[in-house]
Each structure stands twice: as structure tokens, then as C-alpha cells.
Amino acid sequence: MSLEITLVPVLSDNYSYILHCTKSGAVALVDCPDADAMIQTLERMKLQPTMVLNTHHHFDHVGGNEDLKKKWPALEIVGYGPDSDRIPCITRKVEEGERIKVGEYEAEILFTPAHTRGHIAYYFADAAAVFCGDTLFFGGCGRFFEGTPAEMHDSLQKLAALPEDTRVYCGHEYTASNLRFARHVEPNNAFLAQTYEEVLSLREREKPTIPSTIAQEKQVNPFLRTHIAAVQQATATQGADPHDAVSVLGALREMKNNF
Ligand code: ZN
Ligand code: FE
């Protein structure tokens, strides 16, 4: 039994995902802004989706819902209940702690607000995979459009608490730019320097850098490293209180916005 995960690059730097439970034949999609690209890929793979899992309401994540629903009228569209007026064609409203079955696999809903106030992630414990949209990126995190540094801190810590071998499937290919910023914050982190080289080499060959793992994120992602002295020092120059993780996180986001 396995859950096959296919990355579908869409728009300029988004990732949609196809999840295929090979035992049951169930197929779910994660965040689809471009229905045409997705339909072509699914037809090539000879797969019929029964479900879309949306992480948040931004157009580059839900823009394909309507056309997918036209093509497959029985499609279940899953999203965060309190945000249902912003998620086109939603049929199944979920909240923190609920579970969604994809064939033999089950996702737990993790509420991870701050990028938007209704952002969720889908954690498949049995597949060691989390789909975290624009909350946690490889080497970075999403902008705080509708939330505070404290909310983003809680959301990131929830993801960081997953088992270390959990594969992290995020919403965008921002890794090279994120790690360039991470290097600026932590110039002496050797593991980060090595990861950055590997990422540049993948991108030169136009290969995705996704997925990372929770273990990797903890070693390279400054937004998960607010307890590290170098990160605290870098943000202290921006006025952050080094002993306050939320203050460090907020300063990091400001620095990244202007980097
Ligand atoms: Zn977004
Ligand atoms: Fe996005």
C-alpha cells in the first residue's frame, strides 16, 4: 500500500499535488489554481479525482475549483469551514482536528492561521507527509496577511512538532530565495550552506526542491530557529527582543519583506 504523491508545477511558482492511494484507487488533489493543467496531467495519468483539499482561499490555490467541479460534478471540495464564503464550490467544511479519508489514508486537519485567518494544513501521519500551503515553505514562511507574528509562531510550532521524517509539501517554489535570506541571517550554519548549494543545483536543472522534511526545516529555516543565538543576534539589530520568540519571528518577517 502506498500514497503516491505527484507534484504539478502551475502558474509561475505554485505547486498543486495529486495524491493517489494505489490500493483503493482514491485520488485527491491539493490546491489547484489551473484546472486545464491539472486535467491534462490527470488524463495523462488516467486518474479521476474525487476530492480537492484546499489550504486557503487565495486565488493561486483555489482558482481551479469551479472548472474542476464542472468537469467532475461529484467532486468533494474540502476547506476551512469559517472561510467557506471565500472558497469557491466548497462542499465539505472542516476544522482543526477533523479527519479526511483519501482511500486507505487519513489526513488530520491542522489549523495554521496568519498567512490568512482561515489557513489549514493536511497531515497524513501514515504517509509521513504534510501539505502546508503558504504557512511553512522550504526555508521560510508565508507573509502574515491576516494574522500576527504570535499566530504564525503557533502555526509554525504546530508543524515543527510533527515527526522529523514528515515530508513537507508546500505551496510554492520559493526555496532558493528563502535560503539566500537564511544565509544572510545565519552565515555560519554549515548545514544551511550545503543545503543552499544542493538547492541551487536542483534549480539550475529546473527540478523542484520539494519536499523537504521537518528535520531539515529545523536545521535551515530561520523562522523555526528563533531560539538560536545567531538568529536572535541578527534580529536584535532590528529591535527584536532576543528572549521573545514572537518578537524574533516578527522581526525576521520584516527583514525578509525588505531583503
Ligand atoms: Zn497564499
Ligand atoms: Fe500562494
Short mmCIF file of C-alpha atoms and ligand atoms in Angstrom, two decimals:
data_model
loop_
_atom_site.label_atom_id
_atom_site.label_comp_id
_atom_site.label_asym_id
_atom_site.label_seq_id
_atom_site.Cartn_x
_atom_site.Cartn_y
_atom_site.Cartn_z
CA MET A 1 0.00 0.00 0.00
CA SER A 2 1.26 3.46 -0.74
CA LEU A 3 0.16 7.03 -1.23
CA GLU A 4 1.73 8.25 -4.45
CA ILE A 5 2.32 11.99 -4.45
CA THR A 6 2.78 13.82 -7.76
CA LEU A 7 3.93 17.44 -7.90
CA VAL A 8 2.22 19.54 -10.57
CA PRO A 9 4.04 22.86 -11.14
CA VAL A 10 1.49 25.55 -12.08
CA LEU A 11 1.44 29.32 -12.70
CA SER A 12 4.89 30.82 -12.17
CA ASP A 13 5.92 29.10 -8.95
CA ASN A 14 2.92 27.27 -7.42
CA TYR A 15 2.69 23.56 -6.70
CA SER A 16 -0.52 21.55 -6.91
CA TYR A 17 -0.39 17.95 -5.78
CA ILE A 18 -2.08 14.72 -6.85
CA LEU A 19 -2.46 12.12 -4.10
CA HIS A 20 -3.19 8.60 -5.31
CA CYS A 21 -3.93 5.78 -2.90
CA THR A 22 -2.81 2.88 -5.05
CA LYS A 23 -4.65 0.25 -3.02
CA SER A 24 -8.13 1.81 -3.17
CA GLY A 25 -7.66 3.91 -6.32
CA ALA A 26 -8.79 7.08 -4.49
CA VAL A 27 -7.39 10.32 -5.88
CA ALA A 28 -7.31 13.70 -4.13
CA LEU A 29 -5.85 17.00 -5.31
CA VAL A 30 -4.26 19.63 -3.10
CA ASP A 31 -4.77 23.30 -4.14
CA CYS A 32 -5.37 23.76 -7.84
CA PRO A 33 -5.25 27.25 -9.42
CA ASP A 34 -5.13 25.98 -13.01
CA ALA A 35 -7.78 23.39 -13.89
CA ASP A 36 -6.57 22.93 -17.50
CA ALA A 37 -3.04 21.98 -16.48
CA MET A 38 -4.41 19.66 -13.80
CA ILE A 39 -6.94 17.97 -16.10
CA GLN A 40 -4.23 17.34 -18.70
CA THR A 41 -1.94 15.80 -16.10
CA LEU A 42 -4.74 13.63 -14.68
CA GLU A 43 -5.74 12.43 -18.15
CA ARG A 44 -2.15 11.51 -18.91
CA MET A 45 -2.04 9.53 -15.64
CA LYS A 46 -5.50 8.05 -16.30
CA LEU A 47 -6.76 9.21 -12.90
CA GLN A 48 -10.15 10.58 -11.83
CA PRO A 49 -10.14 12.77 -8.73
CA THR A 50 -12.89 12.54 -6.12
CA MET A 51 -11.68 15.32 -3.83
CA VAL A 52 -9.85 18.65 -3.66
CA LEU A 53 -8.14 19.65 -0.43
CA ASN A 54 -7.77 23.44 -0.18
CA THR A 55 -5.30 25.03 2.25
CA HIS A 56 -6.59 28.63 1.97
CA HIS A 57 -8.71 30.93 -0.14
CA HIS A 58 -6.07 32.72 -2.25
CA PHE A 59 -6.70 32.53 -5.98
CA ASP A 60 -3.41 30.78 -6.69
CA HIS A 61 -4.72 27.88 -4.55
CA VAL A 62 -8.48 27.69 -5.27
CA GLY A 63 -8.68 29.28 -8.76
CA GLY A 64 -9.32 25.93 -10.45
CA ASN A 65 -12.17 24.76 -8.19
CA GLU A 66 -15.02 25.91 -10.42
CA ASP A 67 -13.69 24.33 -13.62
CA LEU A 68 -12.74 21.11 -11.84
CA LYS A 69 -16.25 20.91 -10.41
CA LYS A 70 -17.70 21.42 -13.92
CA LYS A 71 -15.58 18.56 -15.24
CA TRP A 72 -16.31 16.26 -12.25
CA PRO A 73 -19.67 17.32 -10.69
CA ALA A 74 -19.38 14.82 -7.82
CA LEU A 75 -16.05 16.28 -6.71
CA GLU A 76 -15.83 16.96 -2.96
CA ILE A 77 -14.16 20.31 -2.25
CA VAL A 78 -12.75 20.48 1.24
CA GLY A 79 -11.83 23.72 3.01
CA TYR A 80 -11.84 25.53 6.33
CA GLY A 81 -15.46 25.96 7.47
CA PRO A 82 -15.35 29.53 8.79
CA ASP A 83 -13.72 30.59 5.49
CA SER A 84 -16.29 28.81 3.31
CA ASP A 85 -17.59 32.04 1.74
CA ARG A 86 -14.13 32.58 0.24
CA ILE A 87 -13.57 29.04 -1.09
CA PRO A 88 -15.40 28.51 -4.40
CA CYS A 89 -17.65 25.41 -4.64
CA ILE A 90 -16.77 24.16 -1.15
CA THR A 91 -18.81 21.04 -0.27
CA ARG A 92 -17.13 19.87 2.92
CA LYS A 93 -16.30 22.28 5.74
CA VAL A 94 -13.61 21.17 8.17
CA GLU A 95 -11.86 22.50 11.25
CA GLU A 96 -8.86 21.73 13.47
CA GLY A 97 -8.57 18.07 14.44
CA GLU A 98 -11.07 16.69 11.91
CA ARG A 99 -10.04 13.80 9.70
CA ILE A 100 -10.45 13.32 5.95
CA LYS A 101 -10.07 9.95 4.26
CA VAL A 102 -8.23 9.54 0.97
CA GLY A 103 -8.68 5.85 0.31
CA GLU A 104 -6.77 3.94 2.97
CA TYR A 105 -5.10 7.11 4.19
CA GLU A 106 -6.35 9.73 6.57
CA ALA A 107 -5.42 13.40 6.86
CA GLU A 108 -5.69 15.33 10.08
CA ILE A 109 -6.65 18.99 9.73
CA LEU A 110 -4.20 21.37 11.40
CA PHE A 111 -5.38 24.96 11.82
CA THR A 112 -2.39 27.13 10.81
CA PRO A 113 -3.54 30.76 10.51
CA ALA A 114 -1.56 34.01 9.94
CA HIS A 115 -0.95 33.97 6.16
CA THR A 116 -4.76 34.04 6.06
CA ARG A 117 -7.09 33.79 9.04
CA GLY A 118 -8.52 30.52 7.71
CA HIS A 119 -5.39 28.65 6.64
CA ILE A 120 -5.22 24.89 7.27
CA ALA A 121 -2.71 22.11 6.61
CA TYR A 122 -3.39 18.43 5.86
CA TYR A 123 -1.23 15.97 7.81
CA PHE A 124 -1.09 12.34 6.64
CA ALA A 125 0.62 10.53 9.52
CA ASP A 126 0.64 7.13 7.76
CA ALA A 127 2.19 8.65 4.63
CA ALA A 128 4.63 10.85 6.61
CA ALA A 129 3.54 13.89 4.63
CA VAL A 130 2.09 17.31 5.37
CA PHE A 131 0.55 19.71 2.84
CA CYS A 132 1.01 23.12 4.39
CA GLY A 133 0.14 25.62 1.65
CA ASP A 134 1.58 29.07 2.35
CA THR A 135 2.26 28.65 6.08
CA LEU A 136 5.60 26.81 6.07
CA PHE A 137 7.82 26.97 2.98
CA PHE A 138 11.12 25.17 2.48
CA GLY A 139 13.43 27.58 4.32
CA GLY A 140 10.78 30.21 5.01
CA CYS A 141 7.17 31.01 5.82
CA GLY A 142 4.25 32.87 4.26
CA ARG A 143 3.56 36.56 4.70
CA PHE A 144 1.30 37.48 7.62
CA PHE A 145 -1.55 38.92 5.52
CA GLU A 146 -4.33 38.25 8.03
CA GLY A 147 -2.54 37.36 11.24
CA THR A 148 0.02 38.32 13.82
CA PRO A 149 3.57 37.11 14.49
CA ALA A 150 2.13 35.28 17.53
CA GLU A 151 -0.33 33.37 15.33
CA MET A 152 2.36 32.49 12.79
CA HIS A 153 4.59 31.35 15.64
CA ASP A 154 1.87 28.98 16.91
CA SER A 155 1.15 27.72 13.38
CA LEU A 156 4.83 27.04 12.64
CA GLN A 157 5.39 25.36 16.01
CA LYS A 158 2.42 23.06 15.33
CA LEU A 159 4.10 21.95 12.09
CA ALA A 160 7.57 21.74 13.69
CA ALA A 161 6.12 19.35 16.29
CA LEU A 162 5.32 16.72 13.62
CA PRO A 163 7.66 13.70 13.41
CA GLU A 164 11.06 14.64 11.98
CA ASP A 165 10.71 12.36 8.95
CA THR A 166 7.46 14.06 7.85
CA ARG A 167 7.83 15.28 4.27
CA VAL A 168 6.84 18.92 3.82
CA TYR A 169 4.87 19.73 0.66
CA CYS A 170 4.37 23.50 0.47
CA GLY A 171 2.51 25.76 -1.93
CA HIS A 172 5.38 27.50 -3.74
CA GLU A 173 8.89 27.01 -5.12
CA TYR A 174 10.48 29.82 -3.11
CA THR A 175 13.34 27.74 -1.71
CA ALA A 176 16.36 29.41 -3.35
CA SER A 177 15.26 32.90 -2.33
CA ASN A 178 14.32 31.71 1.17
CA LEU A 179 17.69 30.07 1.71
CA ARG A 180 19.53 33.15 0.38
CA PHE A 181 17.82 35.08 3.18
CA ALA A 182 18.52 32.30 5.71
CA ARG A 183 22.24 32.51 4.81
CA HIS A 184 22.13 36.25 5.44
CA VAL A 185 20.68 35.57 8.92
CA GLU A 186 22.96 32.60 9.72
CA PRO A 187 26.16 32.90 7.68
CA ASN A 188 27.93 30.29 9.84
CA ASN A 189 25.35 27.49 9.58
CA ALA A 190 27.28 24.84 7.61
CA PHE A 191 24.30 22.54 7.03
CA LEU A 192 22.36 25.50 5.63
CA ALA A 193 25.25 26.42 3.31
CA GLN A 194 25.35 22.84 2.00
CA THR A 195 21.55 22.71 1.55
CA TYR A 196 21.68 26.02 -0.35
CA GLU A 197 24.24 24.56 -2.80
CA GLU A 198 22.05 21.47 -3.34
CA VAL A 199 19.00 23.67 -3.93
CA LEU A 200 20.83 25.87 -6.45
CA SER A 201 21.96 22.79 -8.33
CA LEU A 202 18.38 21.45 -8.49
CA ARG A 203 17.03 24.79 -9.68
CA GLU A 204 19.73 25.08 -12.38
CA ARG A 205 18.31 21.84 -13.75
CA GLU A 206 14.75 23.22 -13.28
CA LYS A 207 13.98 20.47 -10.75
CA PRO A 208 11.67 21.03 -7.77
CA THR A 209 13.29 21.31 -4.35
CA ILE A 210 10.11 19.96 -2.70
CA PRO A 211 9.61 18.08 -0.45
CA SER A 212 11.86 18.93 2.46
CA THR A 213 11.42 17.22 5.84
CA ILE A 214 10.61 18.61 9.27
CA ALA A 215 14.13 17.59 10.38
CA GLN A 216 15.66 19.59 7.52
CA GLU A 217 13.45 22.62 8.21
CA LYS A 218 14.55 22.68 11.83
CA GLN A 219 18.17 22.96 10.67
CA VAL A 220 17.83 25.56 7.91
CA ASN A 221 14.61 27.56 8.35
CA PRO A 222 15.25 30.74 10.40
CA PHE A 223 11.54 31.01 11.19
CA LEU A 224 11.83 27.71 13.11
CA ARG A 225 15.13 28.76 14.70
CA THR A 226 14.13 31.74 16.85
CA HIS A 227 15.89 30.01 19.80
CA ILE A 228 19.28 30.02 18.01
CA ALA A 229 21.76 32.71 19.12
CA ALA A 230 22.74 33.78 15.58
CA VAL A 231 19.08 34.31 14.62
CA GLN A 232 18.45 36.27 17.81
CA GLN A 233 21.52 38.45 17.17
CA ALA A 234 20.51 39.16 13.56
CA THR A 235 17.03 40.27 14.64
CA ALA A 236 18.27 42.22 17.71
CA THR A 237 19.76 44.75 15.28
CA GLN A 238 16.15 45.24 14.05
CA GLY A 239 14.91 45.90 17.57
CA ALA A 240 13.66 42.39 18.42
CA ASP A 241 13.76 41.11 21.99
CA PRO A 242 16.06 38.08 21.66
CA HIS A 243 14.33 36.24 24.52
CA ASP A 244 10.88 36.55 22.94
CA ALA A 245 10.39 34.07 20.09
CA VAL A 246 7.38 36.00 18.75
CA SER A 247 9.35 39.24 18.64
CA VAL A 248 12.23 37.49 16.83
CA LEU A 249 9.79 35.93 14.34
CA GLY A 250 8.12 39.26 13.62
CA ALA A 251 11.48 40.94 13.03
CA LEU A 252 12.59 38.09 10.74
CA ARG A 253 9.46 38.51 8.61
CA GLU A 254 10.08 42.28 8.37
CA MET A 255 13.70 41.66 7.36
CA LYS A 256 12.64 39.14 4.72
CA ASN A 257 10.00 41.52 3.33
CA ASN A 258 12.75 44.08 2.73
CA PHE A 259 15.52 41.66 1.73
ZN ZN B 1 -1.46 32.39 -0.31
FE FE B 2 0.11 31.10 -2.61
#
